[in-house]
XYZ file of C-alpha atoms in Angstrom:
739
model
C 93.356 82.626 -43.900
C 93.212 86.004 -42.198
C 91.084 84.516 -39.368
C 93.587 81.687 -38.841
C 96.448 84.231 -38.554
C 94.517 86.224 -35.908
C 93.795 83.080 -33.889
C 97.501 82.090 -33.992
C 98.600 85.605 -32.928
C 96.129 85.592 -30.021
C 97.313 82.179 -28.848
C 100.916 83.306 -29.151
C 100.153 86.368 -27.025
C 98.462 84.252 -24.400
C 101.448 81.881 -24.379
C 103.868 84.810 -24.078
C 101.835 86.325 -21.246
C 101.756 82.950 -19.493
C 105.525 82.682 -19.807
C 105.992 86.139 -18.310
C 103.663 85.241 -15.451
C 105.795 82.182 -14.667
C 109.102 84.022 -14.889
C 111.118 82.889 -11.856
C 113.969 85.031 -10.560
C 116.811 83.487 -8.586
C 119.352 85.278 -6.410
C 122.793 83.786 -5.797
C 125.026 85.233 -3.060
C 128.693 84.298 -2.804
C 130.830 83.858 0.282
C 133.373 86.443 1.358
C 133.366 86.867 5.135
C 132.695 90.444 6.217
C 132.655 91.493 2.565
C 129.432 89.509 2.287
C 127.649 92.314 4.128
C 127.622 94.019 0.721
C 124.809 91.577 -0.146
C 122.495 93.657 2.043
C 123.161 96.809 0.031
C 122.660 94.950 -3.251
C 119.357 93.531 -1.984
C 118.253 97.082 -1.117
C 118.752 98.051 -4.770
C 116.886 94.930 -5.913
C 113.956 95.748 -3.623
C 113.846 99.393 -4.757
C 113.771 98.254 -8.386
C 110.637 96.245 -7.588
C 112.104 92.795 -8.318
C 110.567 89.868 -6.475
C 112.960 87.003 -5.687
C 111.614 83.475 -6.131
C 114.695 81.433 -5.152
C 117.801 82.172 -3.104
C 121.078 80.287 -3.041
C 124.046 81.208 -0.882
C 127.410 80.120 0.401
C 129.110 81.126 3.661
C 128.183 84.768 4.426
C 125.926 84.617 1.382
C 124.105 81.734 3.101
C 123.672 83.728 6.312
C 122.345 86.857 4.583
C 120.348 84.827 2.071
C 118.854 82.584 4.765
C 117.627 85.558 6.769
C 116.213 87.252 3.667
C 114.499 84.000 2.687
C 112.963 83.740 6.157
C 111.157 87.058 5.769
C 113.511 89.887 6.732
C 113.754 92.969 4.535
C 117.074 94.509 3.496
C 116.432 97.407 5.894
C 115.879 94.992 8.761
C 119.091 93.140 7.857
C 120.943 96.451 7.897
C 119.607 97.127 11.401
C 120.653 93.656 12.592
C 124.215 94.259 11.398
C 124.398 97.638 13.148
C 123.264 96.091 16.436
C 125.553 93.056 16.324
C 128.984 92.919 17.956
C 130.815 90.698 15.477
C 133.888 90.378 17.691
C 131.792 88.693 20.371
C 129.952 86.711 17.702
C 133.065 85.321 16.028
C 135.155 84.734 19.138
C 132.305 82.862 20.859
C 132.744 85.196 23.787
C 130.356 84.244 26.552
C 128.986 87.195 28.538
C 130.678 87.400 31.921
C 127.293 87.501 33.629
C 126.594 83.990 32.310
C 129.547 82.467 34.179
C 129.852 81.221 37.725
C 132.571 82.839 39.837
C 134.725 79.772 39.257
C 134.274 80.067 35.473
C 135.068 83.791 35.573
C 138.354 83.083 37.326
C 139.255 80.498 34.689
C 138.563 82.680 31.656
C 140.487 85.596 33.198
C 143.559 83.600 34.157
C 144.799 81.537 31.202
C 146.053 82.664 27.802
C 145.931 79.293 26.047
C 143.808 76.187 26.628
C 144.519 72.903 24.850
C 142.906 69.446 25.070
C 145.173 67.074 27.006
C 143.357 63.752 27.172
C 145.576 60.702 27.728
C 148.438 63.161 28.319
C 148.556 64.046 24.629
C 148.371 67.671 23.577
C 145.567 68.283 21.105
C 144.365 71.317 19.241
C 140.816 72.623 18.849
C 139.139 72.130 15.473
C 138.601 75.890 15.264
C 139.279 79.064 17.166
C 135.535 79.316 17.750
C 132.776 76.737 18.164
C 130.356 79.025 16.325
C 127.881 78.861 19.210
C 127.144 82.585 19.232
C 126.417 82.614 15.495
C 124.020 79.743 15.975
C 122.328 81.503 18.924
C 121.859 84.644 16.831
C 120.429 82.733 13.875
C 118.132 80.667 16.101
C 116.692 83.789 17.671
C 116.233 85.496 14.307
C 114.473 82.487 12.757
C 112.281 81.522 15.712
C 109.206 82.729 13.785
C 109.657 79.778 11.416
C 108.871 77.494 14.365
C 109.499 73.880 13.318
C 109.576 74.386 9.549
C 112.210 71.975 8.191
C 111.673 72.265 4.434
C 113.517 75.299 3.053
C 111.398 75.214 -0.102
C 108.451 76.261 2.079
C 110.132 79.348 3.470
C 108.746 82.750 2.411
C 111.382 82.505 -0.343
C 112.637 78.996 -1.231
C 116.276 78.669 -0.204
C 119.278 76.389 -0.162
C 122.916 76.782 0.827
C 126.159 74.942 0.201
C 128.552 73.294 2.643
C 131.487 70.916 2.227
C 132.062 67.517 3.839
C 135.424 67.926 5.556
C 136.146 64.182 5.325
C 135.380 63.623 1.641
C 135.496 67.114 0.088
C 132.010 66.497 -1.274
C 129.670 69.401 -1.994
C 126.590 69.197 0.236
C 123.355 71.004 -0.643
C 121.443 71.952 2.500
C 117.739 72.534 1.875
C 116.128 70.760 4.837
C 116.493 70.638 8.605
C 117.444 73.488 10.902
C 117.948 76.731 8.985
C 120.142 78.165 11.755
C 122.353 75.074 11.818
C 122.568 74.858 8.028
C 123.754 78.435 7.486
C 126.173 78.039 10.423
C 127.654 75.005 8.646
C 127.870 76.844 5.330
C 129.758 79.666 7.077
C 132.114 77.497 9.155
C 135.380 78.932 7.802
C 138.124 76.301 8.300
C 140.428 76.969 11.282
C 138.244 79.902 12.378
C 135.094 77.912 13.177
C 134.759 74.295 14.230
C 132.979 71.978 11.736
C 129.229 71.538 12.209
C 127.773 68.053 12.482
C 124.639 67.478 10.376
C 123.201 64.017 9.696
C 126.444 62.378 10.744
C 128.614 64.519 8.444
C 131.184 67.082 9.549
C 130.535 70.157 7.431
C 132.599 73.290 6.804
C 132.412 76.457 4.692
C 130.827 75.739 1.319
C 133.228 78.171 -0.335
C 135.788 75.363 -0.308
C 133.818 73.527 -3.017
C 131.327 75.992 -4.533
C 131.380 79.648 -3.555
C 128.801 80.745 -6.126
C 126.153 77.991 -6.616
C 124.522 79.389 -9.744
C 124.282 76.020 -11.550
C 122.127 74.442 -8.829
C 119.927 77.537 -8.815
C 119.381 77.128 -12.557
C 118.549 73.448 -12.087
C 115.884 74.362 -9.541
C 113.962 76.424 -12.065
C 115.350 79.944 -12.008
C 114.649 81.558 -15.405
C 116.628 84.705 -14.591
C 119.545 84.817 -12.154
C 120.803 87.858 -10.271
C 124.218 87.270 -8.810
C 126.109 89.249 -6.154
C 129.804 88.371 -6.123
C 131.971 89.491 -3.173
C 134.859 87.111 -3.705
C 138.489 88.226 -3.659
C 140.353 89.207 -6.781
C 143.918 88.135 -7.434
C 146.551 90.481 -6.018
C 149.604 91.741 -7.879
C 153.090 91.105 -6.543
C 153.270 94.515 -4.834
C 150.283 93.651 -2.646
C 151.524 90.176 -1.694
C 153.250 91.300 1.479
C 153.227 88.215 3.662
C 152.525 84.530 4.114
C 148.836 85.126 4.767
C 148.464 87.112 1.529
C 150.139 84.339 -0.462
C 148.035 81.640 1.215
C 144.853 83.593 0.443
C 145.990 84.132 -3.163
C 146.546 80.412 -3.701
C 143.195 79.495 -2.161
C 141.487 81.988 -4.508
C 142.886 80.396 -7.698
C 140.074 77.839 -7.965
C 137.161 80.131 -7.103
C 138.308 82.847 -9.504
C 138.845 80.303 -12.262
C 135.355 78.867 -11.626
C 133.818 82.288 -12.166
C 134.856 82.199 -15.827
C 131.966 79.861 -16.569
C 129.684 80.950 -13.705
C 129.393 84.611 -14.736
C 127.894 83.721 -18.165
C 125.176 81.801 -16.280
C 124.272 85.021 -14.452
C 121.844 87.388 -16.175
C 122.405 90.394 -13.912
C 125.875 90.294 -12.377
C 126.579 92.657 -9.443
C 130.183 93.071 -8.346
C 130.620 95.471 -5.364
C 133.880 97.351 -5.018
C 135.114 95.711 -1.798
C 138.830 95.423 -2.578
C 139.847 97.606 0.361
C 138.053 95.366 2.861
C 139.096 92.005 4.299
C 137.045 88.988 5.337
C 137.285 90.276 8.944
C 136.379 93.950 8.342
C 133.116 93.709 10.281
C 133.777 97.013 12.053
C 133.360 98.662 8.620
C 129.974 97.049 8.055
C 128.178 100.284 7.119
C 130.719 101.084 4.401
C 130.582 97.531 3.049
C 126.777 97.599 2.875
C 126.957 100.936 1.081
C 129.358 99.483 -1.502
C 126.759 96.813 -2.275
C 124.077 99.453 -2.716
C 126.306 101.441 -5.097
C 127.017 98.328 -7.181
C 123.319 97.411 -7.240
C 122.349 100.895 -8.412
C 124.699 100.539 -11.368
C 122.414 97.724 -12.611
C 119.194 99.490 -11.638
C 118.004 99.809 -15.255
C 118.295 96.060 -15.880
C 116.641 95.340 -12.520
C 113.672 97.593 -13.310
C 113.222 95.963 -16.732
C 113.223 92.581 -14.980
C 110.587 93.797 -12.515
C 108.332 94.807 -15.434
C 108.669 91.351 -16.990
C 107.522 89.729 -13.743
C 104.139 91.476 -14.240
C 102.592 90.457 -10.890
C 104.103 90.066 -7.431
C 102.913 88.126 -4.386
C 101.880 90.027 -1.279
C 104.789 90.929 1.017
C 105.439 88.320 3.678
C 104.431 89.459 7.151
C 106.929 88.009 9.565
C 105.469 86.955 12.894
C 107.086 89.024 15.648
C 107.799 86.872 18.695
C 109.043 88.666 21.795
C 108.091 86.207 24.513
C 107.204 82.549 24.512
C 105.156 80.350 26.784
C 107.395 77.314 27.226
C 105.489 74.217 28.296
C 108.504 71.889 28.444
C 112.157 71.376 27.583
C 113.101 68.361 25.499
C 116.761 67.229 25.607
C 118.650 65.018 23.162
C 122.288 63.949 22.960
C 123.092 64.103 26.678
C 124.682 60.831 27.776
C 127.266 61.923 30.363
C 125.419 64.864 31.897
C 122.066 64.236 33.595
C 118.957 66.228 32.869
C 118.984 67.781 36.349
C 122.442 69.280 35.746
C 121.489 70.676 32.323
C 118.148 72.117 33.437
C 119.846 73.597 36.490
C 122.376 75.437 34.337
C 119.733 76.620 31.834
C 117.859 78.475 34.606
C 114.595 77.989 32.688
C 111.823 76.581 34.867
C 108.911 75.297 32.794
C 106.097 75.944 32.366
C 106.825 79.651 32.168
C 107.021 82.723 29.949
C 110.448 83.671 28.614
C 111.864 86.166 26.150
C 114.219 85.102 23.377
C 117.070 86.869 25.174
C 116.361 84.815 28.301
C 116.502 81.610 26.269
C 119.833 82.652 24.746
C 121.093 83.556 28.215
C 120.153 80.062 29.342
C 122.138 78.601 26.450
C 125.069 80.838 27.475
C 124.850 79.539 31.057
C 125.053 75.992 29.760
C 127.766 76.763 27.218
C 129.916 78.421 29.909
C 130.519 75.000 31.496
C 132.694 74.060 28.495
C 131.113 70.596 28.549
C 129.545 70.878 25.106
C 131.013 71.409 21.647
C 127.718 72.690 20.301
C 124.260 73.376 21.704
C 121.526 73.526 19.078
C 117.941 74.417 19.845
C 114.658 74.970 18.069
C 111.028 75.466 19.017
C 108.003 73.326 18.260
C 104.465 74.473 18.896
C 102.538 72.327 21.372
C 99.330 74.262 20.885
C 98.206 77.727 19.872
C 99.862 79.480 22.798
C 102.635 77.202 24.078
C 105.942 75.933 22.726
C 108.417 73.199 23.518
C 112.103 74.068 23.623
C 114.070 71.288 21.928
C 117.794 71.211 22.722
C 120.276 68.961 20.932
C 123.576 68.623 22.782
C 126.912 67.674 21.289
C 128.928 66.692 24.345
C 132.628 67.406 24.312
C 134.866 64.364 24.336
C 137.658 66.357 26.003
C 137.827 65.998 29.779
C 141.427 67.011 30.450
C 143.004 70.332 29.527
C 146.431 71.896 29.580
C 146.340 75.637 30.222
C 149.218 78.092 29.950
C 149.883 81.709 30.861
C 152.734 84.194 31.348
C 152.911 87.146 33.688
C 155.207 89.862 34.994
C 154.651 92.410 37.737
C 156.780 94.385 40.210
C 155.988 92.121 43.186
C 156.171 88.549 41.899
C 158.258 89.476 38.858
C 158.395 87.014 35.936
C 156.279 83.867 36.142
C 155.011 81.090 33.899
C 151.866 79.157 34.742
C 151.142 75.560 33.738
C 147.690 74.288 34.657
C 146.170 70.824 34.474
C 142.375 70.708 34.621
C 140.285 67.554 34.749
C 136.489 67.465 34.511
C 134.241 64.714 35.863
C 136.988 63.096 37.932
C 134.632 61.707 40.596
C 131.267 63.276 39.887
C 129.760 64.381 36.583
C 129.761 68.052 37.544
C 133.123 68.347 39.296
C 136.328 70.112 38.204
C 139.858 69.483 39.482
C 142.464 72.154 38.742
C 146.158 72.490 39.608
C 148.256 75.569 38.821
C 152.040 75.274 38.999
C 153.659 78.699 38.802
C 157.390 78.797 38.190
C 159.674 81.797 37.986
C 161.459 83.991 40.450
C 158.842 83.013 43.071
C 157.477 79.457 43.035
C 153.768 79.097 43.788
C 150.894 76.675 43.319
C 147.083 76.738 43.423
C 144.884 73.646 43.729
C 141.106 73.567 43.574
C 138.455 70.870 43.549
C 134.943 72.142 42.886
C 131.583 70.370 42.655
C 129.219 72.677 40.771
C 125.611 72.342 41.874
C 124.379 75.615 40.404
C 121.849 77.318 42.681
C 122.175 74.537 45.232
C 125.092 74.468 47.669
C 128.256 73.800 45.688
C 131.297 72.353 47.459
C 134.926 73.360 47.057
C 138.409 72.650 48.370
C 141.291 75.059 47.837
C 144.972 74.865 48.603
C 147.668 77.364 47.711
C 151.293 78.188 48.377
C 152.394 81.757 47.757
C 155.804 83.334 48.166
C 157.620 86.543 47.321
C 160.394 88.744 48.625
C 160.218 92.516 48.604
C 161.591 95.532 50.489
C 159.175 97.088 53.004
C 159.166 100.176 55.193
C 161.207 99.450 58.339
C 158.620 101.219 60.496
C 156.153 98.368 59.775
C 158.367 95.777 61.522
C 160.346 97.920 63.941
C 158.361 96.854 67.026
C 159.067 93.180 66.243
C 162.879 93.474 66.333
C 163.308 93.455 70.115
C 163.209 97.257 70.313
C 166.465 97.706 68.413
C 166.790 101.019 66.617
C 168.584 100.583 63.297
C 169.300 103.531 61.083
C 167.619 102.057 57.965
C 164.542 102.946 55.899
C 163.759 99.680 54.119
C 164.149 96.017 54.986
C 163.929 93.011 52.668
C 161.424 90.385 53.778
C 160.777 86.849 52.567
C 157.056 86.075 52.666
C 155.588 82.561 52.548
C 151.872 81.716 52.798
C 150.361 78.216 52.805
C 146.537 78.276 52.923
C 143.919 75.504 52.765
C 140.158 75.975 52.625
C 137.005 73.896 52.627
C 133.898 75.868 51.657
C 130.336 75.693 50.401
C 128.616 78.365 48.343
C 125.398 79.038 46.519
C 124.639 81.357 43.609
C 121.941 83.974 43.071
C 121.192 84.815 39.437
C 124.782 83.956 38.474
C 126.237 87.294 39.622
C 125.945 86.829 43.400
C 127.510 84.190 45.625
C 127.104 83.436 49.325
C 129.619 81.128 50.937
C 131.144 79.922 54.188
C 133.896 77.578 55.227
C 136.906 76.715 57.348
C 140.527 77.712 56.739
C 144.026 76.738 57.829
C 146.810 79.234 57.181
C 150.542 78.900 57.775
C 152.591 82.100 57.616
C 156.359 82.438 57.632
C 157.847 85.916 57.317
C 161.556 86.488 57.738
C 164.405 88.762 56.704
C 168.138 88.382 56.262
C 168.695 92.132 56.323
C 169.043 92.220 60.115
C 170.489 89.519 62.392
C 168.689 88.613 65.586
C 170.461 88.397 68.897
C 169.837 85.583 71.379
C 171.739 85.794 74.700
C 174.592 87.679 73.095
C 174.836 85.354 70.074
C 174.088 86.766 66.616
C 171.579 84.609 64.702
C 171.609 85.041 60.888
C 168.383 86.693 59.819
C 165.248 87.699 61.688
C 162.011 85.706 61.830
C 158.874 87.776 62.314
C 156.316 85.044 61.889
C 156.268 81.230 61.848
C 152.796 80.173 62.945
C 149.602 78.365 62.015
C 146.176 80.018 62.132
C 142.740 78.363 62.040
C 139.610 80.276 61.122
C 135.991 80.107 60.072
C 134.827 82.494 57.396
C 131.854 83.718 55.434
C 131.553 85.901 52.358
C 129.092 87.551 50.027
C 130.039 88.474 46.464
C 128.219 90.362 43.765
C 129.930 90.964 40.437
C 128.089 92.206 37.355
C 131.127 93.827 35.702
C 131.271 93.088 31.979
C 135.082 92.794 32.116
C 137.466 92.173 35.004
C 140.326 94.391 33.890
C 138.605 97.114 31.855
C 134.931 97.121 32.873
C 132.571 99.562 31.199
C 129.490 98.907 33.261
C 128.379 96.976 36.286
C 128.304 96.799 40.053
C 130.678 95.023 42.433
C 130.545 94.064 46.097
C 132.680 91.728 48.177
C 132.210 91.339 51.901
C 134.357 88.925 53.939
C 134.495 88.010 57.623
C 137.116 85.750 59.268
C 137.148 84.711 62.900
C 140.435 83.260 64.210
C 139.757 81.197 67.370
C 142.939 79.076 67.301
C 146.622 79.448 66.516
C 149.939 77.742 67.232
C 150.977 80.846 69.220
C 151.169 80.035 72.938
C 149.512 83.176 74.294
C 147.165 83.603 71.347
C 144.080 85.799 71.771
C 141.046 85.263 69.537
C 140.393 88.007 66.984
C 138.344 88.629 63.835
C 138.877 90.519 60.597
C 136.080 92.120 58.567
C 136.517 93.775 55.202
C 134.400 94.931 52.321
C 134.709 96.522 48.894
C 132.077 98.158 46.717
C 132.420 99.456 43.169
C 130.349 100.970 40.391
C 131.319 101.444 36.744
C 129.443 103.420 34.123
C 130.078 104.700 30.607
C 128.361 108.057 30.016
C 129.692 108.400 26.485
C 131.248 105.936 24.115
C 134.812 104.887 25.010
C 134.849 106.878 28.263
C 134.254 104.934 31.475
C 134.356 105.941 35.120
C 135.150 103.510 37.919
C 134.272 104.353 41.527
C 135.425 102.160 44.412
C 135.292 102.346 48.178
C 136.647 99.754 50.590
C 137.429 99.253 54.242
C 138.697 96.674 56.707
C 139.221 96.388 60.428
C 140.280 93.971 63.124
C 138.001 93.038 66.027
C 139.625 91.935 69.276
C 142.707 92.826 71.343
C 145.189 90.604 69.477
C 148.835 91.668 69.175
C 149.130 89.698 65.926
C 150.347 92.061 63.159
C 151.143 89.902 60.122
C 147.476 89.826 59.039
C 147.175 93.621 59.256
C 146.109 95.589 56.203
C 149.127 96.489 54.059
C 148.655 99.156 51.391
C 150.784 100.058 48.387
C 151.630 98.995 44.844
C 149.370 97.875 42.042
C 147.807 94.491 41.357
C 144.664 92.469 40.744
C 145.509 89.292 42.640
C 147.156 90.334 45.910
C 146.733 87.874 48.784
C 145.544 88.088 52.389
C 145.034 91.716 53.400
C 147.369 93.366 50.917
C 145.621 96.293 49.213
C 146.894 98.143 46.101
C 147.409 101.870 46.546
C 148.805 104.275 43.940
C 151.647 106.576 44.953
C 153.340 104.099 47.295
C 155.399 100.960 46.757
C 154.113 97.544 47.835
C 153.606 97.122 51.607
C 154.412 100.736 52.447
C 151.460 101.507 54.742
C 150.074 99.272 57.462
C 147.573 99.075 60.291
C 144.819 96.908 61.715
C 142.185 99.041 59.965
C 141.871 101.203 56.889
C 139.441 103.023 54.635
C 140.143 103.781 50.983
C 138.494 105.457 47.993
C 139.425 105.211 44.310
C 138.227 107.111 41.228
C 139.382 106.163 37.721
C 138.642 107.485 34.248
C 139.319 105.086 31.382
C 139.472 106.305 27.787
C 139.611 103.602 25.103
C 141.567 105.670 22.578
C 141.161 102.933 19.998
C 140.163 99.313 20.118
C 141.689 97.461 23.122
C 143.961 100.411 23.983
C 143.256 102.335 27.179
C 144.539 105.436 28.927
C 143.578 105.592 32.607
C 143.749 108.449 35.072
C 143.441 107.354 38.711
C 143.278 108.983 42.115
C 143.059 107.232 45.513
C 142.876 108.379 49.128
C 143.152 106.420 52.374
C 143.476 106.452 56.127
C 145.470 103.556 57.598
C 146.283 103.047 61.268
C 145.580 100.925 64.333
C 142.147 101.382 65.940
C 141.060 103.662 63.107
C 137.332 103.353 63.831
C 137.501 103.452 67.616
C 139.598 106.636 67.438
C 137.206 108.301 65.016
C 140.026 109.131 62.593
C 138.233 107.405 59.738
C 136.152 110.594 59.435
C 139.200 112.871 59.242
C 140.821 114.179 56.095
C 142.814 111.470 54.292
C 146.382 110.990 55.485
C 147.517 109.357 52.256
C 146.832 110.235 48.620
C 148.188 109.047 45.318
C 147.609 109.542 41.624
C 148.422 107.493 38.545
C 148.482 107.839 34.781
C 148.526 104.575 32.878
C 148.433 103.022 29.453
C 147.024 99.543 28.973
C 146.494 97.234 26.041
C 144.352 94.110 25.898
C 146.342 91.245 24.368
C 145.818 87.500 24.011
C 148.204 87.068 26.966
C 146.100 89.418 29.063
C 146.417 93.113 29.847
C 149.770 94.790 29.229
C 150.041 97.877 31.441
C 152.445 100.597 32.490
C 151.508 103.107 35.192
C 153.263 106.159 36.569
C 152.112 107.075 40.077
C 152.952 109.913 42.446
C 152.196 110.764 46.071
C 152.291 114.418 47.174
C 152.938 113.463 50.851
C 156.255 111.752 50.237
C 156.935 113.613 46.986
C 158.040 110.390 45.348
C 156.911 108.588 42.216
C 156.543 104.899 41.423
C 156.463 103.026 38.116
C 154.422 99.847 37.852
C 154.651 97.385 34.961
C 152.552 94.298 34.392
C 152.078 91.884 31.520
C 149.518 89.120 31.192
C 146.643 87.807 33.259
C 147.141 88.066 37.016
C 147.551 84.744 38.832
């Protein structure tokens, strides 16, 4: 009997040991937007306790963090990724300026609101962001998985939850593209557009199951660790607006669900993240720390769990891939846009060696066209050393857009812009755009552009521009029949009608070389002074009413990271016009050359310096004065040869040649708020270079102190400027994108 008891005890011990060896630990991570970064801190505590995770389940941000952890990243590496990620760019789908053509740069820096307008019906985007940047980030971070499609074969088996936006059905994602799956799970409604997977339109899984502990149990998890970063219900004192109430109502279901989900969790970790919001990404370090603090509170239970696991598999060694040998590019989903157009915009010539950043830049180049709702890519290995880049394209069904903007400045005053843009009107890669600008000065801009990338693109432009403003009488005195009036300023009415045909080619997306032909009609008049013809007073004076025909060429280089508040980059714009013909009877041929160069750098955070130098001069003995260089005022979109100059009002200084320097210091006192200190100097006169006066001390100086704020309408700015020569000050106000 005693022998039988010993045998039974030994068998029981073996059975118990076997059970401990097979103990499977699951980790469930809830959604919560930026608050989900606390998962990283909690995982740090889990790692330090020695617990090995056998399964991971996640929703929304929990899916993103969990998917990366499952693919082989450590908590420390995840922390580093967060610190080096600009979440504003990530969420807003902001495309780097360097990835845009000059035409695309002008479009993104001109309009405040863009809406689909197919069949003349106003539509609305399915989300504020397409989620392309999130997908690009995840694709780059999971490239070491190559073409692995089964999430159960990841270093840690994984699944995430999404919701079918059409049926409300809960969708478990455990196969396919990991990057695409976690992007779908995190597609917060109204913030991100739905993600199409296997014919379904999927959104944030938090809508149906924000803490998928039940499915984790069904998949064999013996012990479940749960990290919960969901909102708690607010009291009436904290419900301060419509958004708070909406969020409270949407939280009713998830909080109620937790009543039966928490008992299914063996080790429940609840970080203290009440002071953060779902968009508090700028406080990522503090959020991660809150997760670590909460994890440490359960460190005893975690260490006991680690002891029960007995043995642990060897740590996964993630394959580090910096560069790839691409043998080919495989496209799918492109029906309207030919392969040549897509490959041309990708700027990836295969076979060749490319870094992951170069591949993402290529995707940015393609995304900047606006022709695709989503661009998904993954790599497959052709052989030991080469890969194929597989790109799945989801072409946009929208071809027509309505674009709107508002603006105010001291020259054009208040204006509203309505734009109609149509893509693929005649050719697949063409864009037709018409701006109608109404306000105190009516204007229009028309452009037709055939984008051929690095080949010669073709464009047609037409514009009408008008404004009225007081100018220094000395600038027009010699055109009023020698009359000497005792006045300082004269009001002029300026009208410009310009048409261009041009071709241009790009170099590495930041440089453009172009040439073309131009017709310009100028009419400049004033009602301040009456003309006299053979003793008869004629109401008003007409200074200009002529047509000019020219050929031109230009070279542009623009690597600024922002048009209005750049922090780094280099700028150059050289332009040459030759005017061989005009409607003037005794017209003499002349040419105008001008150039501008700029450099911006940021030596310390939030402090940028901008250095600019520019010049222009006329070649030839023409008496024509209306195309002279006219300095004064402030602006980013002045036409012809008008040049902004602090300290003087618009069109205060004039001559057929000038040279100017500008130095600016920009301090971003807090996010999107800037204080600028500016100083400019110039020499302006006729025959400046032939007289040698361009080397003399500057005749004109001006200084400005400004405050600017970046808004969804564009920059809002106020500047106070002063000139010591005239001992006068000027105020300049502007609101919105310049157009």
